[in-house]
């Protein structure tokens, strides 16, 4: 099969012919019909992710059809239209037994712990636990765009942040993750304040439902600006970018007993950001992470997509070929692309 292969970290990638994957006894092989290009892929290419062993095929935001089925798989057949969360569970560790497959003790992450979906085919482990069936009405590009940023935002806003109707939700960083969070929090009936340094991103956030926006490059203090808009601070605040500044602001702009959710990745030089811990104590703030979402939690999100309350297809920017994906991947750190880029030709 054709695949984008990382031979050396931070050195331009190439498309190569590699062996087709075979399914594990508990797994399937998916024919990839769409693959999202994500900043996590850029981190994998740069060598920031310790799971990655070279040579490596990146890619974790995928949708496609089941091509081959392992002998122990009971729920899936060849031809089924499917997607997967970017973290797959084993199904039998204590975390999986508690329903928290997103933090499985022996988790499977296509494109990190194993070869991923910048390829014609990808092997997915523990298929009965991790595959999600696609509704007939959901196209492959949109489905691929869910698996990482959108589901992580859904879990961040709904399960971790527990945003409620009428509450203020601040979203710091309006890339793919942040815009997803704006849409999801708005659909729940929350009032969203979107924060970014790009007017284009803020305009898009406003179109997706944000009732107020803050241009972080034009105010003296983002924390004060959000506190003023929300009359005392946000109930829930997300760092959707993953940067020490946005993390600090997201915690700083909370009202008492507010909840910060760290959604953007903090890797390499950014892995130990400063946190206003005295404020966390005095105001009884809560700090959460959000690490994908379990396959069994997709049902609520899919229902909101099918009913039209969530429209993730609006977040898709460009559709490109596997050849074009190399350039898209290596330039992911430049914050330029509006919306989610999806590979749809392999
Ligand atoms: Zn991703
Ligand atoms: Zn597990």
mmCIF file of C-alpha atoms and ligand atoms in Angstrom:
data_model
loop_
_atom_site.group_PDB
_atom_site.id
_atom_site.type_symbol
_atom_site.label_atom_id
_atom_site.label_comp_id
_atom_site.label_asym_id
_atom_site.label_seq_id
_atom_site.Cartn_x
_atom_site.Cartn_y
_atom_site.Cartn_z
ATOM 1 C CA UNK A 1 0.000 0.000 0.000
ATOM 2 C CA UNK A 2 0.927 3.674 -0.297
ATOM 3 C CA UNK A 3 1.807 5.426 2.970
ATOM 4 C CA UNK A 4 3.507 8.592 4.212
ATOM 5 C CA UNK A 5 6.603 7.358 6.037
ATOM 6 C CA UNK A 6 8.693 9.169 8.669
ATOM 7 C CA UNK A 7 12.239 7.799 8.322
ATOM 8 C CA UNK A 8 13.919 10.454 10.492
ATOM 9 C CA UNK A 9 12.416 13.000 12.867
ATOM 10 C CA UNK A 10 12.057 16.543 11.509
ATOM 11 C CA UNK A 11 13.402 15.583 8.069
ATOM 12 C CA UNK A 12 10.996 15.808 5.104
ATOM 13 C CA UNK A 13 8.737 12.760 4.757
ATOM 14 C CA UNK A 14 8.108 10.662 1.678
ATOM 15 C CA UNK A 15 5.416 8.466 0.208
ATOM 16 C CA UNK A 16 6.522 4.858 0.006
ATOM 17 C CA UNK A 17 5.149 1.455 -0.892
ATOM 18 C CA UNK A 18 4.955 -0.592 2.326
ATOM 19 C CA UNK A 19 3.425 -3.954 3.212
ATOM 20 C CA UNK A 20 -0.359 -4.073 3.600
ATOM 21 C CA UNK A 21 -1.389 -4.585 7.242
ATOM 22 C CA UNK A 22 -3.111 -7.799 8.358
ATOM 23 C CA UNK A 23 -5.738 -7.732 11.115
ATOM 24 C CA UNK A 24 -4.862 -8.783 14.672
ATOM 25 C CA UNK A 25 -7.126 -11.611 15.952
ATOM 26 C CA UNK A 26 -9.091 -8.972 17.931
ATOM 27 C CA UNK A 27 -8.690 -6.234 15.313
ATOM 28 C CA UNK A 28 -9.666 -5.116 11.841
ATOM 29 C CA UNK A 29 -7.992 -3.470 8.889
ATOM 30 C CA UNK A 30 -9.760 -0.313 7.741
ATOM 31 C CA UNK A 31 -9.520 0.970 4.179
ATOM 32 C CA UNK A 32 -8.904 4.661 4.830
ATOM 33 C CA UNK A 33 -11.371 6.917 3.001
ATOM 34 C CA UNK A 34 -10.508 10.129 4.876
ATOM 35 C CA UNK A 35 -7.681 11.171 7.211
ATOM 36 C CA UNK A 36 -7.483 14.448 9.150
ATOM 37 C CA UNK A 37 -4.191 16.371 9.334
ATOM 38 C CA UNK A 38 -3.548 17.382 12.935
ATOM 39 C CA UNK A 39 -0.919 19.205 14.955
ATOM 40 C CA UNK A 40 -0.332 15.946 16.887
ATOM 41 C CA UNK A 41 0.950 14.451 13.616
ATOM 42 C CA UNK A 42 3.406 17.325 13.442
ATOM 43 C CA UNK A 43 4.540 16.549 17.010
ATOM 44 C CA UNK A 44 5.013 12.876 16.015
ATOM 45 C CA UNK A 45 7.093 13.934 13.004
ATOM 46 C CA UNK A 46 9.199 16.290 15.148
ATOM 47 C CA UNK A 47 9.988 13.467 17.595
ATOM 48 C CA UNK A 48 8.081 15.010 20.507
ATOM 49 C CA UNK A 49 6.099 11.833 21.186
ATOM 50 C CA UNK A 50 8.034 9.124 22.986
ATOM 51 C CA UNK A 51 5.735 6.353 21.681
ATOM 52 C CA UNK A 52 6.853 6.786 18.081
ATOM 53 C CA UNK A 53 9.345 4.205 16.777
ATOM 54 C CA UNK A 54 10.920 4.777 13.329
ATOM 55 C CA UNK A 55 10.196 4.114 10.537
ATOM 56 C CA UNK A 56 6.673 5.312 11.239
ATOM 57 C CA UNK A 57 3.396 6.106 9.496
ATOM 58 C CA UNK A 58 1.489 8.962 11.212
ATOM 59 C CA UNK A 59 -2.277 9.570 11.198
ATOM 60 C CA UNK A 60 -4.976 9.141 13.832
ATOM 61 C CA UNK A 61 -8.075 10.978 12.529
ATOM 62 C CA UNK A 62 -9.593 8.419 10.225
ATOM 63 C CA UNK A 63 -12.761 7.056 8.737
ATOM 64 C CA UNK A 64 -13.259 4.314 6.220
ATOM 65 C CA UNK A 65 -14.660 0.867 5.564
ATOM 66 C CA UNK A 66 -13.731 -2.400 7.219
ATOM 67 C CA UNK A 67 -11.506 -4.296 4.768
ATOM 68 C CA UNK A 68 -10.532 -7.374 6.819
ATOM 69 C CA UNK A 69 -11.715 -8.781 10.158
ATOM 70 C CA UNK A 70 -9.730 -10.757 12.771
ATOM 71 C CA UNK A 71 -11.062 -14.142 13.902
ATOM 72 C CA UNK A 72 -12.080 -13.007 17.400
ATOM 73 C CA UNK A 73 -14.069 -9.944 16.278
ATOM 74 C CA UNK A 74 -17.821 -10.376 16.684
ATOM 75 C CA UNK A 75 -19.419 -6.963 16.037
ATOM 76 C CA UNK A 76 -17.991 -5.940 12.632
ATOM 77 C CA UNK A 77 -18.175 -7.138 9.036
ATOM 78 C CA UNK A 78 -16.265 -6.307 5.851
ATOM 79 C CA UNK A 79 -17.769 -3.172 4.308
ATOM 80 C CA UNK A 80 -18.974 -1.547 7.556
ATOM 81 C CA UNK A 81 -18.482 2.247 7.570
ATOM 82 C CA UNK A 82 -16.528 3.164 10.705
ATOM 83 C CA UNK A 83 -14.378 5.632 12.593
ATOM 84 C CA UNK A 84 -12.331 5.370 15.824
ATOM 85 C CA UNK A 85 -11.360 7.670 18.676
ATOM 86 C CA UNK A 86 -7.649 8.538 18.586
ATOM 87 C CA UNK A 87 -7.120 6.633 21.851
ATOM 88 C CA UNK A 88 -8.275 3.030 21.722
ATOM 89 C CA UNK A 89 -8.767 0.903 24.836
ATOM 90 C CA UNK A 90 -7.802 -2.727 25.423
ATOM 91 C CA UNK A 91 -11.180 -3.493 26.979
ATOM 92 C CA UNK A 92 -9.840 -5.485 29.935
ATOM 93 C CA UNK A 93 -7.702 -3.216 32.168
ATOM 94 C CA UNK A 94 -9.160 -1.493 35.283
ATOM 95 C CA UNK A 95 -9.589 1.837 33.423
ATOM 96 C CA UNK A 96 -11.466 0.165 30.563
ATOM 97 C CA UNK A 97 -13.610 -1.746 33.076
ATOM 98 C CA UNK A 98 -14.524 1.596 34.658
ATOM 99 C CA UNK A 99 -15.613 2.852 31.234
ATOM 100 C CA UNK A 100 -12.600 5.147 30.785
ATOM 101 C CA UNK A 101 -11.020 3.678 27.678
ATOM 102 C CA UNK A 102 -9.540 7.117 26.863
ATOM 103 C CA UNK A 103 -6.941 6.534 29.615
ATOM 104 C CA UNK A 104 -6.516 2.767 29.089
ATOM 105 C CA UNK A 105 -3.409 1.290 30.752
ATOM 106 C CA UNK A 106 -2.306 -0.300 27.476
ATOM 107 C CA UNK A 107 -3.847 2.130 25.041
ATOM 108 C CA UNK A 108 -3.608 1.890 21.284
ATOM 109 C CA UNK A 109 -3.088 5.121 19.342
ATOM 110 C CA UNK A 110 -2.912 4.756 15.565
ATOM 111 C CA UNK A 111 -0.194 7.049 14.270
ATOM 112 C CA UNK A 112 1.696 6.979 17.598
ATOM 113 C CA UNK A 113 1.915 3.588 19.316
ATOM 114 C CA UNK A 114 1.286 1.902 15.939
ATOM 115 C CA UNK A 115 1.274 2.827 12.268
ATOM 116 C CA UNK A 116 -1.523 5.235 11.410
ATOM 117 C CA UNK A 117 -3.782 6.430 8.636
ATOM 118 C CA UNK A 118 -1.658 8.569 6.303
ATOM 119 C CA UNK A 119 -1.965 5.402 4.237
ATOM 120 C CA UNK A 120 -4.387 3.362 2.162
ATOM 121 C CA UNK A 121 -4.996 0.913 5.022
ATOM 122 C CA UNK A 122 -4.657 0.991 8.808
ATOM 123 C CA UNK A 123 -4.786 -1.784 11.400
ATOM 124 C CA UNK A 124 -7.068 -1.090 14.379
ATOM 125 C CA UNK A 125 -6.777 -3.184 17.539
ATOM 126 C CA UNK A 126 -9.597 -4.386 19.826
ATOM 127 C CA UNK A 127 -12.179 -3.571 17.185
ATOM 128 C CA UNK A 128 -15.211 -4.657 19.241
ATOM 129 C CA UNK A 129 -14.241 -2.076 21.901
ATOM 130 C CA UNK A 130 -13.061 0.806 19.733
ATOM 131 C CA UNK A 131 -14.869 1.008 16.415
ATOM 132 C CA UNK A 132 -17.777 3.394 15.994
ATOM 133 C CA UNK A 133 -20.390 2.848 13.262
ATOM 134 C CA UNK A 134 -21.072 5.864 11.064
ATOM 135 C CA UNK A 135 -24.655 7.013 10.523
ATOM 136 C CA UNK A 136 -25.667 6.792 6.843
ATOM 137 C CA UNK A 137 -25.884 10.584 6.679
ATOM 138 C CA UNK A 138 -22.326 11.198 7.886
ATOM 139 C CA UNK A 139 -19.696 11.438 5.119
ATOM 140 C CA UNK A 140 -16.158 10.107 5.567
ATOM 141 C CA UNK A 141 -14.436 13.542 5.659
ATOM 142 C CA UNK A 142 -16.649 14.774 8.467
ATOM 143 C CA UNK A 143 -16.322 11.483 10.337
ATOM 144 C CA UNK A 144 -12.507 11.631 10.097
ATOM 145 C CA UNK A 145 -12.571 15.168 11.502
ATOM 146 C CA UNK A 146 -14.328 13.964 14.675
ATOM 147 C CA UNK A 147 -11.800 11.446 16.019
ATOM 148 C CA UNK A 148 -9.384 13.754 17.765
ATOM 149 C CA UNK A 149 -10.166 17.444 18.094
ATOM 150 C CA UNK A 150 -13.967 17.270 18.008
ATOM 151 C CA UNK A 151 -14.390 14.352 20.418
ATOM 152 C CA UNK A 152 -11.758 15.765 22.760
ATOM 153 C CA UNK A 153 -13.692 19.036 22.772
ATOM 154 C CA UNK A 154 -16.971 17.186 23.328
ATOM 155 C CA UNK A 155 -15.550 15.384 26.345
ATOM 156 C CA UNK A 156 -13.890 18.601 27.571
ATOM 157 C CA UNK A 157 -17.090 20.655 27.419
ATOM 158 C CA UNK A 158 -19.686 17.991 28.298
ATOM 159 C CA UNK A 159 -18.049 15.389 30.560
ATOM 160 C CA UNK A 160 -15.055 17.201 32.106
ATOM 161 C CA UNK A 161 -16.178 20.855 32.070
ATOM 162 C CA UNK A 162 -19.841 19.954 32.696
ATOM 163 C CA UNK A 163 -20.933 23.185 30.987
ATOM 164 C CA UNK A 164 -24.589 23.953 31.639
ATOM 165 C CA UNK A 165 -27.134 26.176 29.855
ATOM 166 C CA UNK A 166 -26.619 29.840 30.689
ATOM 167 C CA UNK A 167 -23.111 29.391 32.037
ATOM 168 C CA UNK A 168 -20.135 31.284 30.616
ATOM 169 C CA UNK A 169 -17.589 29.180 28.767
ATOM 170 C CA UNK A 170 -14.272 30.776 27.724
ATOM 171 C CA UNK A 171 -12.393 29.151 24.851
ATOM 172 C CA UNK A 172 -8.738 30.137 24.483
ATOM 173 C CA UNK A 173 -7.445 29.419 20.983
ATOM 174 C CA UNK A 174 -9.801 29.081 18.019
ATOM 175 C CA UNK A 175 -8.154 26.456 15.837
ATOM 176 C CA UNK A 176 -9.856 23.114 15.172
ATOM 177 C CA UNK A 177 -10.184 22.214 18.860
ATOM 178 C CA UNK A 178 -11.357 25.643 19.958
ATOM 179 C CA UNK A 179 -13.914 26.095 17.193
ATOM 180 C CA UNK A 180 -15.287 22.631 17.976
ATOM 181 C CA UNK A 181 -15.631 23.672 21.623
ATOM 182 C CA UNK A 182 -17.392 26.905 20.634
ATOM 183 C CA UNK A 183 -19.924 24.927 18.590
ATOM 184 C CA UNK A 184 -20.481 22.264 21.256
ATOM 185 C CA UNK A 185 -20.807 24.672 24.211
ATOM 186 C CA UNK A 186 -23.193 26.846 22.203
ATOM 187 C CA UNK A 187 -25.327 23.807 21.336
ATOM 188 C CA UNK A 188 -25.578 23.046 25.072
ATOM 189 C CA UNK A 189 -26.972 26.524 25.701
ATOM 190 C CA UNK A 190 -23.852 28.031 27.266
ATOM 191 C CA UNK A 191 -22.606 31.573 26.513
ATOM 192 C CA UNK A 192 -19.225 31.363 24.830
ATOM 193 C CA UNK A 193 -16.395 33.909 24.928
ATOM 194 C CA UNK A 194 -13.839 33.078 22.235
ATOM 195 C CA UNK A 195 -10.217 34.243 22.592
ATOM 196 C CA UNK A 196 -7.591 34.282 19.845
ATOM 197 C CA UNK A 197 -5.027 36.595 18.242
ATOM 198 C CA UNK A 198 -6.513 36.202 14.745
ATOM 199 C CA UNK A 199 -9.530 38.271 13.708
ATOM 200 C CA UNK A 200 -10.368 35.636 11.068
ATOM 201 C CA UNK A 201 -10.493 32.922 13.726
ATOM 202 C CA UNK A 202 -12.647 35.127 15.964
ATOM 203 C CA UNK A 203 -15.012 35.882 13.092
ATOM 204 C CA UNK A 204 -15.432 32.155 12.495
ATOM 205 C CA UNK A 205 -15.952 31.582 16.236
ATOM 206 C CA UNK A 206 -18.664 34.241 16.207
ATOM 207 C CA UNK A 207 -20.366 32.539 13.237
ATOM 208 C CA UNK A 208 -20.290 29.245 15.136
ATOM 209 C CA UNK A 209 -22.064 30.787 18.125
ATOM 210 C CA UNK A 210 -19.628 32.722 20.334
ATOM 211 C CA UNK A 211 -21.545 35.616 21.914
ATOM 212 C CA UNK A 212 -18.362 37.580 22.648
ATOM 213 C CA UNK A 213 -14.798 37.581 21.374
ATOM 214 C CA UNK A 214 -11.499 38.839 22.773
ATOM 215 C CA UNK A 215 -8.515 39.569 20.543
ATOM 216 C CA UNK A 216 -5.651 38.634 22.859
ATOM 217 C CA UNK A 217 -3.267 40.775 20.839
ATOM 218 C CA UNK A 218 -5.307 43.929 21.392
ATOM 219 C CA UNK A 219 -6.207 43.896 25.089
ATOM 220 C CA UNK A 220 -3.912 44.655 28.017
ATOM 221 C CA UNK A 221 -5.132 41.625 29.981
ATOM 222 C CA UNK A 222 -7.089 38.693 28.564
ATOM 223 C CA UNK A 223 -8.022 37.661 32.099
ATOM 224 C CA UNK A 224 -9.550 41.056 32.875
ATOM 225 C CA UNK A 225 -11.314 41.215 29.485
ATOM 226 C CA UNK A 226 -13.005 37.835 30.041
ATOM 227 C CA UNK A 227 -13.851 38.691 33.657
ATOM 228 C CA UNK A 228 -15.506 41.902 32.516
ATOM 229 C CA UNK A 229 -17.555 40.244 29.738
ATOM 230 C CA UNK A 230 -18.670 37.423 32.041
ATOM 231 C CA UNK A 231 -19.206 39.727 35.045
ATOM 232 C CA UNK A 232 -16.913 37.874 37.388
ATOM 233 C CA UNK A 233 -15.325 35.105 35.381
ATOM 234 C CA UNK A 234 -16.127 32.050 33.318
ATOM 235 C CA UNK A 235 -17.756 28.984 34.882
ATOM 236 C CA UNK A 236 -15.796 26.768 32.524
ATOM 237 C CA UNK A 237 -12.653 27.670 30.586
ATOM 238 C CA UNK A 238 -10.650 25.702 28.036
ATOM 239 C CA UNK A 239 -7.088 26.060 26.848
ATOM 240 C CA UNK A 240 -7.747 24.788 23.351
ATOM 241 C CA UNK A 241 -4.328 25.798 22.039
ATOM 242 C CA UNK A 242 -1.850 24.243 24.449
ATOM 243 C CA UNK A 243 0.495 27.079 25.376
ATOM 244 C CA UNK A 244 1.727 28.353 28.759
ATOM 245 C CA UNK A 245 0.065 31.753 28.158
ATOM 246 C CA UNK A 246 -3.352 30.417 27.155
ATOM 247 C CA UNK A 247 -3.228 27.869 29.980
ATOM 248 C CA UNK A 248 -2.467 30.613 32.524
ATOM 249 C CA UNK A 249 -5.193 32.903 31.155
ATOM 250 C CA UNK A 250 -7.732 30.087 31.087
ATOM 251 C CA UNK A 251 -7.249 29.385 34.782
ATOM 252 C CA UNK A 252 -6.911 33.080 35.656
ATOM 253 C CA UNK A 253 -10.235 34.073 34.098
ATOM 254 C CA UNK A 254 -12.335 31.562 36.072
ATOM 255 C CA UNK A 255 -14.935 32.616 38.609
ATOM 256 C CA UNK A 256 -14.945 30.951 42.023
ATOM 257 C CA UNK A 257 -15.322 27.162 41.862
ATOM 258 C CA UNK A 258 -14.836 27.351 38.092
ATOM 259 C CA UNK A 259 -13.392 24.530 36.003
ATOM 260 C CA UNK A 260 -10.395 24.707 33.685
ATOM 261 C CA UNK A 261 -10.012 22.000 31.063
ATOM 262 C CA UNK A 262 -6.640 21.564 29.365
ATOM 263 C CA UNK A 263 -7.368 20.351 25.847
ATOM 264 C CA UNK A 264 -4.413 21.637 23.800
ATOM 265 C CA UNK A 265 -1.324 19.466 24.102
ATOM 266 C CA UNK A 266 1.619 20.634 26.198
ATOM 267 C CA UNK A 267 4.717 18.945 24.852
ATOM 268 C CA UNK A 268 8.473 19.562 24.711
ATOM 269 C CA UNK A 269 9.365 23.024 26.108
ATOM 270 C CA UNK A 270 5.750 23.668 27.134
ATOM 271 C CA UNK A 271 5.179 20.588 29.280
ATOM 272 C CA UNK A 272 5.443 22.317 32.694
ATOM 273 C CA UNK A 273 3.546 25.635 32.454
ATOM 274 C CA UNK A 274 3.143 28.128 35.309
ATOM 275 C CA UNK A 275 -0.241 27.826 37.053
ATOM 276 C CA UNK A 276 -1.754 30.440 39.423
ATOM 277 C CA UNK A 277 -2.051 27.837 42.184
ATOM 278 C CA UNK A 278 -2.882 30.342 44.958
ATOM 279 C CA UNK A 279 -5.997 31.246 42.978
ATOM 280 C CA UNK A 280 -6.809 27.547 42.468
ATOM 281 C CA UNK A 281 -6.769 27.081 46.261
ATOM 282 C CA UNK A 282 -8.486 30.285 47.354
ATOM 283 C CA UNK A 283 -11.270 29.996 44.771
ATOM 284 C CA UNK A 284 -11.598 26.215 44.843
ATOM 285 C CA UNK A 285 -10.948 25.916 41.135
ATOM 286 C CA UNK A 286 -10.913 22.553 39.414
ATOM 287 C CA UNK A 287 -8.361 21.588 36.760
ATOM 288 C CA UNK A 288 -9.077 18.776 34.318
ATOM 289 C CA UNK A 289 -7.447 17.194 31.323
ATOM 290 C CA UNK A 290 -9.314 15.853 28.321
ATOM 291 C CA UNK A 291 -7.736 12.977 26.429
ATOM 292 C CA UNK A 292 -10.003 11.977 23.581
ATOM 293 C CA UNK A 293 -13.303 10.224 24.224
ATOM 294 C CA UNK A 294 -14.327 6.616 24.610
ATOM 295 C CA UNK A 295 -16.030 4.923 21.652
ATOM 296 C CA UNK A 296 -19.057 4.126 23.851
ATOM 297 C CA UNK A 297 -19.626 7.880 24.466
ATOM 298 C CA UNK A 298 -19.929 8.678 20.741
ATOM 299 C CA UNK A 299 -23.667 7.965 20.758
ATOM 300 C CA UNK A 300 -24.718 11.278 22.353
ATOM 301 C CA UNK A 301 -22.464 13.263 20.033
ATOM 302 C CA UNK A 302 -23.660 11.379 16.938
ATOM 303 C CA UNK A 303 -27.268 12.059 17.951
ATOM 304 C CA UNK A 304 -26.523 15.801 18.117
ATOM 305 C CA UNK A 305 -24.837 15.615 14.701
ATOM 306 C CA UNK A 306 -27.717 13.669 13.132
ATOM 307 C CA UNK A 307 -30.263 16.137 14.524
ATOM 308 C CA UNK A 308 -28.294 19.090 13.144
ATOM 309 C CA UNK A 309 -27.457 20.645 16.534
ATOM 310 C CA UNK A 310 -23.773 20.010 15.853
ATOM 311 C CA UNK A 311 -22.427 20.604 12.333
ATOM 312 C CA UNK A 312 -18.763 19.494 12.333
ATOM 313 C CA UNK A 313 -18.665 19.630 8.528
ATOM 314 C CA UNK A 314 -18.502 23.423 8.893
ATOM 315 C CA UNK A 315 -15.054 23.061 10.459
ATOM 316 C CA UNK A 316 -13.543 21.362 7.423
ATOM 317 C CA UNK A 317 -11.212 23.577 5.420
ATOM 318 C CA UNK A 318 -9.323 21.864 2.622
ATOM 319 C CA UNK A 319 -9.660 18.397 1.101
ATOM 320 C CA UNK A 320 -6.296 17.228 -0.257
ATOM 321 C CA UNK A 321 -4.437 14.233 -1.697
ATOM 322 C CA UNK A 322 -1.971 11.989 0.146
ATOM 323 C CA UNK A 323 0.823 13.641 -1.876
ATOM 324 C CA UNK A 324 -0.296 17.109 -0.723
ATOM 325 C CA UNK A 325 -0.534 15.917 2.885
ATOM 326 C CA UNK A 326 3.253 15.983 3.293
ATOM 327 C CA UNK A 327 3.403 19.749 2.863
ATOM 328 C CA UNK A 328 0.280 20.207 5.011
ATOM 329 C CA UNK A 329 1.782 18.109 7.809
ATOM 330 C CA UNK A 330 5.208 19.733 7.992
ATOM 331 C CA UNK A 331 3.701 23.240 8.075
ATOM 332 C CA UNK A 332 1.192 22.436 10.858
ATOM 333 C CA UNK A 333 3.094 24.531 13.408
ATOM 334 C CA UNK A 334 2.562 27.761 11.480
ATOM 335 C CA UNK A 335 -1.072 28.204 12.634
ATOM 336 C CA UNK A 336 -2.101 29.164 9.107
ATOM 337 C CA UNK A 337 -4.745 26.741 7.902
ATOM 338 C CA UNK A 338 -8.325 27.804 8.553
ATOM 339 C CA UNK A 339 -10.397 24.774 9.506
ATOM 340 C CA UNK A 340 -9.508 21.101 9.467
ATOM 341 C CA UNK A 341 -7.526 19.735 6.499
ATOM 342 C CA UNK A 342 -8.610 16.250 5.428
ATOM 343 C CA UNK A 343 -6.896 13.823 3.038
ATOM 344 C CA UNK A 344 -9.558 12.303 0.798
ATOM 345 C CA UNK A 345 -7.477 10.884 -2.098
ATOM 346 C CA UNK A 346 -4.968 8.116 -1.490
HETATM 347 ZN ZN1 LIG B 1 -5.526 14.915 15.994
HETATM 348 ZN ZN1 LIG B 2 -7.638 -0.883 28.837
#
